[in-house]
Coordinates of C-alpha atoms in Angstrom, one line a residue:
X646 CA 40.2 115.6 39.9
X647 CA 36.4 116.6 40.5
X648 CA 35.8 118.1 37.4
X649 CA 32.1 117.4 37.7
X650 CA 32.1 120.0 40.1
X651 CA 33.3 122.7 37.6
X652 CA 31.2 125.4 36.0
X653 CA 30.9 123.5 33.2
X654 CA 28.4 121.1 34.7
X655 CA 26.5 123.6 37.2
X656 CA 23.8 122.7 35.9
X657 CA 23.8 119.0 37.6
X658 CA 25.3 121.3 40.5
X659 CA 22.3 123.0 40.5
X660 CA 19.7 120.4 40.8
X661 CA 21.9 117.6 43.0
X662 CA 23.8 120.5 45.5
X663 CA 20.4 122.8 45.8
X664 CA 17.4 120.8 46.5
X665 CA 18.9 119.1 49.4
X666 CA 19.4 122.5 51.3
X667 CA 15.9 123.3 50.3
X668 CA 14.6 120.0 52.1
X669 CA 16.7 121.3 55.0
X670 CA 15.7 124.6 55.8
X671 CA 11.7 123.9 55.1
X672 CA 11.9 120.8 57.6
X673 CA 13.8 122.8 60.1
X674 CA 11.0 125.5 60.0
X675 CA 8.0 122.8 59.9
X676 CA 8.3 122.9 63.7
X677 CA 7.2 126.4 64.5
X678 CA 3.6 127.0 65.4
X679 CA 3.5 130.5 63.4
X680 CA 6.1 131.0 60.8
X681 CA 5.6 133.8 58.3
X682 CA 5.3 132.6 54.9
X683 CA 6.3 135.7 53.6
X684 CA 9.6 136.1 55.6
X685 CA 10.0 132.4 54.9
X686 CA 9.5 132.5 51.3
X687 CA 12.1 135.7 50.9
X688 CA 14.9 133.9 53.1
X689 CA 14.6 130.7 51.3
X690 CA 15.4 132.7 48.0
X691 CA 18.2 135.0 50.0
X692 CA 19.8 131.3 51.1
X693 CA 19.9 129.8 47.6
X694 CA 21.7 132.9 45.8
X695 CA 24.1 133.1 49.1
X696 CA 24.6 128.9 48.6
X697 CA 25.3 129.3 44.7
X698 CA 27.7 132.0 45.2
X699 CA 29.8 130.6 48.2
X700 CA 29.5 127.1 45.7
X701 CA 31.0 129.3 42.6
X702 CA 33.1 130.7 44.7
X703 CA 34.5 127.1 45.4
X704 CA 34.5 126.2 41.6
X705 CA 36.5 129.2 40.6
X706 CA 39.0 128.7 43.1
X707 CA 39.0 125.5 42.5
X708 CA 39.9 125.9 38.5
X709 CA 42.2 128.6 39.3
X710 CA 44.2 126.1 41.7
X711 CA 44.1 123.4 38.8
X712 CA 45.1 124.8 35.8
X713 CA 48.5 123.4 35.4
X714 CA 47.5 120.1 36.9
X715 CA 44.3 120.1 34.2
X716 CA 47.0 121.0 31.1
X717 CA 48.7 118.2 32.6
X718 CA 45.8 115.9 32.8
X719 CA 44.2 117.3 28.9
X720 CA 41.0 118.2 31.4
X721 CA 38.9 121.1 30.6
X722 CA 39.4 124.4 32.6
X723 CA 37.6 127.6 32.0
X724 CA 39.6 129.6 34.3
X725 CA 43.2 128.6 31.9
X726 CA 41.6 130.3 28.5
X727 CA 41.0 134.3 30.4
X728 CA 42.8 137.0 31.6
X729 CA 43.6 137.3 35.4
X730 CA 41.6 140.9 35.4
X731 CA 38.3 138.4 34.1
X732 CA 39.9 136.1 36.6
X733 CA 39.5 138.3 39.8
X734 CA 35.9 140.0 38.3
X735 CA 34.5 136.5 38.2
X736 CA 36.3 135.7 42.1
X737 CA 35.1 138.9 43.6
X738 CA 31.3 138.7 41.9
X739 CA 30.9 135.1 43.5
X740 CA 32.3 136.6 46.9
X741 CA 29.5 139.5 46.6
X742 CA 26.8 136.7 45.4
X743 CA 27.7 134.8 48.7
X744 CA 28.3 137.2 51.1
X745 CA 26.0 140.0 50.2
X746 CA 22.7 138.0 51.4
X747 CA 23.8 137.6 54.7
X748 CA 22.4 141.8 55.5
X749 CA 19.1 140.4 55.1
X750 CA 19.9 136.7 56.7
X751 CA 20.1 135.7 60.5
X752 CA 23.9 135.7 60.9
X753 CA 23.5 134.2 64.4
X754 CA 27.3 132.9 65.7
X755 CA 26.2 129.1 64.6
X756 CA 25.8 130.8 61.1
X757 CA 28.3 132.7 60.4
X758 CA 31.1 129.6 62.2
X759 CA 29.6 127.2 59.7
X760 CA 29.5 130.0 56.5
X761 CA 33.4 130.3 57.9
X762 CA 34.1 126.9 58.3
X763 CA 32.6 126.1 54.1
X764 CA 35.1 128.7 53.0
X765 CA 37.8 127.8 54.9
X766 CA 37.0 124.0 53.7
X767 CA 37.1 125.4 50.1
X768 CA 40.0 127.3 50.3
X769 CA 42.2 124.6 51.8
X770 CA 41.0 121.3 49.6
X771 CA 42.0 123.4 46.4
X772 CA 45.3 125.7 47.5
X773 CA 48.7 124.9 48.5
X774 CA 50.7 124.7 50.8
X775 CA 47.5 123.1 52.6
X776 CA 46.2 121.9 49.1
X777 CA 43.7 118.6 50.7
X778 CA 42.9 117.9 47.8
X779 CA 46.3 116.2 47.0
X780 CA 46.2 114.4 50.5
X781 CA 44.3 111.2 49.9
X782 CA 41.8 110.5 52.7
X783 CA 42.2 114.1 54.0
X784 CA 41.1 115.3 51.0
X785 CA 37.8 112.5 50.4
X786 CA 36.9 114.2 54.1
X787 CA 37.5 118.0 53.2
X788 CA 35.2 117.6 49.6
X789 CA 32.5 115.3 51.8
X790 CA 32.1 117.9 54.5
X791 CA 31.9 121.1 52.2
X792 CA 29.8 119.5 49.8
X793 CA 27.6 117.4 51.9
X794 CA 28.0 118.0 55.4
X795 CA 28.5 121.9 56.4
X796 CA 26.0 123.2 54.0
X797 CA 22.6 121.2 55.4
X798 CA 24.1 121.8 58.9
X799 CA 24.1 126.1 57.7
X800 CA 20.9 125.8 56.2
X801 CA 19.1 124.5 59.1
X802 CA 21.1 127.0 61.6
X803 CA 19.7 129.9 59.6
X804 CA 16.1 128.6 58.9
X805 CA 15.2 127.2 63.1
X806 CA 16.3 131.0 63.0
X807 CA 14.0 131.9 60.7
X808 CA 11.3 130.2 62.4
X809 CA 12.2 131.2 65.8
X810 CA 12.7 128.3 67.1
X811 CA 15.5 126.8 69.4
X812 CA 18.2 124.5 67.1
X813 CA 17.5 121.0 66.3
X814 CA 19.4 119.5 69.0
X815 CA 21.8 116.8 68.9
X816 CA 20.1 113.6 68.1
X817 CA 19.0 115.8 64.9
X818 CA 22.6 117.5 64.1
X819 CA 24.6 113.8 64.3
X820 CA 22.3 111.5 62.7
X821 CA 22.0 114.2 59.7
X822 CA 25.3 114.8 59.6
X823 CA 26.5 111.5 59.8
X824 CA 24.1 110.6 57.1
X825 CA 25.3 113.4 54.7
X826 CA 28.8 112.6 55.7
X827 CA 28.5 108.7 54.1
X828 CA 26.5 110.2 51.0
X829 CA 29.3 112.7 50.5
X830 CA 32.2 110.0 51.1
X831 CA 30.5 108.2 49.1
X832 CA 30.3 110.8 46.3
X833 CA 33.9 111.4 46.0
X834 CA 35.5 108.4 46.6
X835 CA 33.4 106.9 43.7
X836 CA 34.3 109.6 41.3
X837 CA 37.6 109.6 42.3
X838 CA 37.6 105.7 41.0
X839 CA 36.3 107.2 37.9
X840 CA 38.8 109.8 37.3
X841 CA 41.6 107.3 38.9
X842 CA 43.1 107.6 35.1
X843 CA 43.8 111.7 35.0
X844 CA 44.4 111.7 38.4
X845 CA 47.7 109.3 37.8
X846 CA 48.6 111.4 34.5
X847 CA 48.2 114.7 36.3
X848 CA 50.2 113.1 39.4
X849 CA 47.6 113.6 42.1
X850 CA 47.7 111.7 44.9
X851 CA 44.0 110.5 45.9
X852 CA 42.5 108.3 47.8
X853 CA 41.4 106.0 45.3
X854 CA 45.4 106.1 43.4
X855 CA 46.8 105.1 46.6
X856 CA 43.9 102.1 47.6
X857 CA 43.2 101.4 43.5
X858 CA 39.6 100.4 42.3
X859 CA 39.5 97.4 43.8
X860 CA 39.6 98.3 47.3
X861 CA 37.8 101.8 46.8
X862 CA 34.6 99.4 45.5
X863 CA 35.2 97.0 48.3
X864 CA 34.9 100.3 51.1
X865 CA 31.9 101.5 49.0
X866 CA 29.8 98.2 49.1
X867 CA 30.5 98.0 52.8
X868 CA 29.7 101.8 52.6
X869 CA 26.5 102.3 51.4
X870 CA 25.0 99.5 53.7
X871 CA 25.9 101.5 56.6
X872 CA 24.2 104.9 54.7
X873 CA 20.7 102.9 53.8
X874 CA 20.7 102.5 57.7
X875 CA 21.8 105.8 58.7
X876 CA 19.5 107.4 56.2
X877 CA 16.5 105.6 58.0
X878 CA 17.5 105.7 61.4
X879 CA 18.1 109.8 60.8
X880 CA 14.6 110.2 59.2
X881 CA 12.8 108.3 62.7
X882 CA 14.9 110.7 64.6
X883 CA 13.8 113.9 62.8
X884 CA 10.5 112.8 63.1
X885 CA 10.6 112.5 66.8
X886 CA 12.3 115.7 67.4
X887 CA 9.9 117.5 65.0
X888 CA 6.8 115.8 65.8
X889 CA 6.3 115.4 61.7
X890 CA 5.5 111.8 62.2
X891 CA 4.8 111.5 57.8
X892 CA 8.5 111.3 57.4
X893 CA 9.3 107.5 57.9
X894 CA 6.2 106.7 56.3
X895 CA 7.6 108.8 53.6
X896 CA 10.4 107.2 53.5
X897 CA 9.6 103.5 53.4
X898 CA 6.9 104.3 50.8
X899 CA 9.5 106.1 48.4
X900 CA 11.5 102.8 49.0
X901 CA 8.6 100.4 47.8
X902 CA 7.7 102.4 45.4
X903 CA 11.2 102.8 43.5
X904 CA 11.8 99.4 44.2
X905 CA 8.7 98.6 41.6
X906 CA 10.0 101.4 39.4
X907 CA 13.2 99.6 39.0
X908 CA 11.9 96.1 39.0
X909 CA 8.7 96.4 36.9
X910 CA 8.7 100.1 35.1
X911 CA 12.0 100.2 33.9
X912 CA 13.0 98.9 30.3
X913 CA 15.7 97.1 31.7
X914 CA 14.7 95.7 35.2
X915 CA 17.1 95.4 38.3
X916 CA 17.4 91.9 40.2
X917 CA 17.8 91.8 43.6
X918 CA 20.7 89.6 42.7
X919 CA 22.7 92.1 41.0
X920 CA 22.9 94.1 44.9
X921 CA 24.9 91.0 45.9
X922 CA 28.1 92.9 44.2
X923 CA 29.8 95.9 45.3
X924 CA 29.1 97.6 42.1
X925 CA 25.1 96.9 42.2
X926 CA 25.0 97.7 45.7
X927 CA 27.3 101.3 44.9
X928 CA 24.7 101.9 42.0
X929 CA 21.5 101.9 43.0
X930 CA 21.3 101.3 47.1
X931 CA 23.4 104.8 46.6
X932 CA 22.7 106.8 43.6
X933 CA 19.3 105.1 42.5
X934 CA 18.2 104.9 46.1
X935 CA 19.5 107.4 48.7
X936 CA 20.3 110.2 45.9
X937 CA 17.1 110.4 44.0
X938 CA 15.2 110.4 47.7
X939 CA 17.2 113.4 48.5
X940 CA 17.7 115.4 45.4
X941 CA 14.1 114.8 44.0
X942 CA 11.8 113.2 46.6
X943 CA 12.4 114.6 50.1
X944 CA 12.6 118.2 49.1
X945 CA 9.2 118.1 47.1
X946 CA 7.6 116.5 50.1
X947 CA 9.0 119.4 52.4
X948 CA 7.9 122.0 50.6
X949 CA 4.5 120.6 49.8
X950 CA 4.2 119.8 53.7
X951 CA 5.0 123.4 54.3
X952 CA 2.3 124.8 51.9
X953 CA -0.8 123.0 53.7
X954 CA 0.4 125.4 56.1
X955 CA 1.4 128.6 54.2
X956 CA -1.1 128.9 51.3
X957 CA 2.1 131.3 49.4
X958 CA 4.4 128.4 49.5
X959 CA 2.4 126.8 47.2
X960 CA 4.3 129.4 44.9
X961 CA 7.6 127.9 45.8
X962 CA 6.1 124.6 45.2
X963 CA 5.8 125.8 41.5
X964 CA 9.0 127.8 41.2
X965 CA 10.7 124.3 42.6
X966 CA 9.0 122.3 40.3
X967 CA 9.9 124.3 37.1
X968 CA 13.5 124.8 37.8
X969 CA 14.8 121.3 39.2
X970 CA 14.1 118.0 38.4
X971 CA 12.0 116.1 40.6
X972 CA 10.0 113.0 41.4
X973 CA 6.3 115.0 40.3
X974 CA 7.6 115.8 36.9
X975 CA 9.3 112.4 36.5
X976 CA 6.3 110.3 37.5
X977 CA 4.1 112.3 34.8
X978 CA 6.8 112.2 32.1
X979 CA 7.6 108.6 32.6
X980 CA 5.9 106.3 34.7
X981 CA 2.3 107.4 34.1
X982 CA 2.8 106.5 30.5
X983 CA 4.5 102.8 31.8
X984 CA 1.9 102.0 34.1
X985 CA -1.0 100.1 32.0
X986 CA 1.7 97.8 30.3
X987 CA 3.4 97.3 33.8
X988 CA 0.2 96.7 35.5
X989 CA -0.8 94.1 32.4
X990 CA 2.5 92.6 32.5
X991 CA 2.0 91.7 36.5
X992 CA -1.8 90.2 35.5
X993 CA 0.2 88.0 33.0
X994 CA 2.8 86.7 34.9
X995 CA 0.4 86.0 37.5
X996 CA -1.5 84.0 35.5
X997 CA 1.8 82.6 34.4
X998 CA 2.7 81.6 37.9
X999 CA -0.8 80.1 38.5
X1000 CA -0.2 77.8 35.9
X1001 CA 3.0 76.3 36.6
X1002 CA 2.0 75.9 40.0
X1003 CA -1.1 74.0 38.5
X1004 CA 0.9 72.2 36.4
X1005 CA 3.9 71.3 39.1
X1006 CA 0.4 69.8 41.3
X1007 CA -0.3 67.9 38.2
X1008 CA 3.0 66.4 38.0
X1009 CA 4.1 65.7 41.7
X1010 CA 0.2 63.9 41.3
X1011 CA 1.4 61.2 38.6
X1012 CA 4.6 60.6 40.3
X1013 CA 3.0 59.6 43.6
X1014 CA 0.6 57.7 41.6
X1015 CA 3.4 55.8 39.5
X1016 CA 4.0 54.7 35.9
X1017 CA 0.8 53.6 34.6
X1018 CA 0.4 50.0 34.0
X1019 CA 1.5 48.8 30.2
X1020 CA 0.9 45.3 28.2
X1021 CA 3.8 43.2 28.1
X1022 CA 3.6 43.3 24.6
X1023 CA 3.4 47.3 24.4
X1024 CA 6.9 47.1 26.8
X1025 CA 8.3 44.6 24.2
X1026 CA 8.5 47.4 21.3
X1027 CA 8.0 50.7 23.0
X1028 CA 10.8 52.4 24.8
X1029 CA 11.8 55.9 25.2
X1030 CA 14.8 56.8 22.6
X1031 CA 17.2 60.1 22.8
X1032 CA 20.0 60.5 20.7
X1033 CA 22.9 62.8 22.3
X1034 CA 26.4 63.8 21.9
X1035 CA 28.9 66.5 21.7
X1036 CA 28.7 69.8 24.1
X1037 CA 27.7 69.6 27.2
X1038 CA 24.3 71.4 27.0
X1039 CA 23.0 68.7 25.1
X1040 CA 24.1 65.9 28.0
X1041 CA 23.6 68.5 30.8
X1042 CA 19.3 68.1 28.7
X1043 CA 19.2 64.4 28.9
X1044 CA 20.1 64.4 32.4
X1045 CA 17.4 66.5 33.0
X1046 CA 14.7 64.7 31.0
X1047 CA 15.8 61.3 32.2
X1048 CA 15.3 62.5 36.1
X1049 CA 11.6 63.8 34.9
X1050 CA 10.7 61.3 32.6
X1051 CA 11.5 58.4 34.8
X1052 CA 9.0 58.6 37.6
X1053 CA 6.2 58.6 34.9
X1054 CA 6.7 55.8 32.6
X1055 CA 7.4 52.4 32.8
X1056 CA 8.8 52.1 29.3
X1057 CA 12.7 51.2 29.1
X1058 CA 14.6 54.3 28.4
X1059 CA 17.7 53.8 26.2
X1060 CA 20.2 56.7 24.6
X1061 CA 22.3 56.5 21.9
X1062 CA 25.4 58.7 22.0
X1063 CA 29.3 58.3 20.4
X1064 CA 31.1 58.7 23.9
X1065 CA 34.3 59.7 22.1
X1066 CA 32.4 63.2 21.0
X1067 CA 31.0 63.8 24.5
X1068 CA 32.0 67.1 26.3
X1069 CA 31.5 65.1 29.1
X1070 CA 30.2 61.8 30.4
X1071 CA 26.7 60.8 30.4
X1072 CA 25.4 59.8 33.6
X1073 CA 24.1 56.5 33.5
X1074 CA 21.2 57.1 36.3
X1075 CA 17.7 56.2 34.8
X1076 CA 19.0 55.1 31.6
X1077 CA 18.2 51.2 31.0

């Protein structure tokens, strides 16, 4: 159903959808030995109101397409509750918002194919006879290249533009694109599982009704395996064809440095075990991971690396960080304040860990050296005693205190137990 990509949530629009094509268009310019910051600065705002309007645009048409379906479904709409004359006011100002920019804009033939190609895309996933939307993996493709595939591709086109420089070159173009293709499969197939319910009352016919949950998190584990790699192999190639060697480095410290915000800064820390399922590895190799990097980390970095450059990009470094979210303001929000009691909570458990290893020398020391030697009088009426029955913890305990206790003493060890309570059997091994 996508309704997370109606107006209603443009704000999360605005700060998933818009950074990405920011990250884009500075790292296709880093390249040029001149750029003018001024120039560079105005284009980069010119983009972002032609890439919100082309976006509304799609969100509109999108509604208007749905509104029987959403009745259908009891989803919101905002296009059902208006007249058709606020209808076409609202259609033809997002048509002005995206088109008008391009005046000012390099509308080289690369530009203006892919600007054609994103509307085409949007008219086509939402309206019949075409209507992709209702056409299962047809219409997973359609949302994952309009949403995540054409638009980095555009920015870039317009911004090596912008730089002067020649295009990125096809090592560049298919390792980015494949990369944003997988996070954009990803995307919709994953909310398609969540909306798999009003999808099946409104009678659409998805990808994820027609495989069911099961299989669509099966494809997604596999999935987002196959993005982690893509995702690094595309930031070495960028590198190379950019000469901006920081980004790998970038990249692989992001990765150790959110793998210690999830493992030691969160409240609730995540095992490496729980990436073993579909679901763990969906979660946070994809939308902890590979999302955050792109929507909060990469972008920053890009703009920042432009700015040692182009003392007035500093100003878009401040505009950026006051309207999106992004790994600066999160890190002085959140993990400055969780750094002491992480930090004390590692010297503990070190400590911790030096002491059971201290301990486990101690041991493996006394069983190498044996019980110690006792009087035969001492062994006439001393003896190790447990009393168990019932559940199986409790003989699952013995077990485990008989195989530890064993190698150390040379007292008899005896247990006394009603086998007729017993969950299950005591084993007899050690017991005298």
């Amino acid at each position: 159903m996508r309704k997370d990509r109606s107006l209603v949530r443009s704000g999360q629009w605005w700060d998933h959808k818009i950074p990405p094509l920011i990250a884009a268009a500075v790292l296709a310019v880093l390249p040029a030995t001149d750029p003018n910051g001024l120039q560079l600065f105005a284009d980069l705002i010119l983009f972002l109101i032609t890439a919100v309007g082309v976006a509304a645009f799609g969100h509109v048409v999108n509604d208007l397409a749905d509104i029987k379906t959403d009745e259908l479904a009891g989803a919101p709409n905002q296009m059902a509750a208006v007249s058709n004359q606020t209808r076409a006011a609202v259609l033809a100002g997002t048509v002005a918002c995206g088109l008008l920019p391009w005046i000012w804009l390099p509308h080289t033939a690369a530009a203006l194919s892919l600007l054609g190609i994103e509307i085409l895309l949007l008219l086509v996933y939402s309206l019949k006879p075409i209507r992709l939307k209702d056409r299962a993996a047809a219409g997973v493709l359609a949302d994952a290249l309009y949403a995540y595939v054409v638009p980095p591709l555009l920015s870039i086109a317009v911004f090596t533009q912008v730089a002067g420089i020649s295009g990125p070159g096809w090592a560049i173009t298919l390792t980015v694109g494949f990369w944003a293709l997988l996070m954009g499969l990803r995307g919709i197939l994953w909310h398609q599982v969540g909306d798999i319910a009003h999808d099946q009352r409104a009678g659409l016919s998805t990808l994820a009704t027609k495989i069911g949950v099961t299989h669509s998190r099966r494809i997604l584990g596999v999935m987002v395996i196959i993005e982690f790699a893509a995702a690094a192999l595309a930031l070495i190639v960028v590198s190379q064809g950019t000469g901006e060697s920081w980004l790998p480095v970038f990249g692989l410290g992001y990765v150790l440095y959110r793998i210690f915000q999830m493992s030691v800064l969160w409240s609730e820390p995540v095992h490496l075990r729980s990436l073993r399922h579909s679901g763990g590895r969906i979660r946070f190799l994809g939308f902890v991971l590979l999302n955050e990097f792109v929507e909060k980390w990469l972008p920053l970095a890009a703009l920042i690396a432009i700015a040692l450059r182009l003392p007035l990009m500093w100003f878009a470094v401040l505009l950026y960080v006051v309207l999106f979210e992004n790994a600066a303001v999160e890190f002085l929000r959140r993990d400055l304040a969780a750094l002491p009691d992480a930090l004390n909570r590692i010297a503990h458990e070190g400590k911790s860990r030096a002491n059971i290893r201290r301990v486990a020398a101690a041991r493996k020391a006394l069983v190498a050296a044996g019980p110690a030697l006792v009087t035969a009088e001492i062994r006439n009426r001393c003896r190790w005693v447990f009393v168990v029955c019932g559940p199986e913890m409790h003989t699952e305990t013995l077990r485990t205190a008989v195989r530890h206790l064993g190698p150390l003493t040379s007292l008899e060890i005896w247990v006394v137990t009603d086998s007729t309570r017993n969950v299950r059997p005591i084993d007899p091994e050690g017991i005298d």
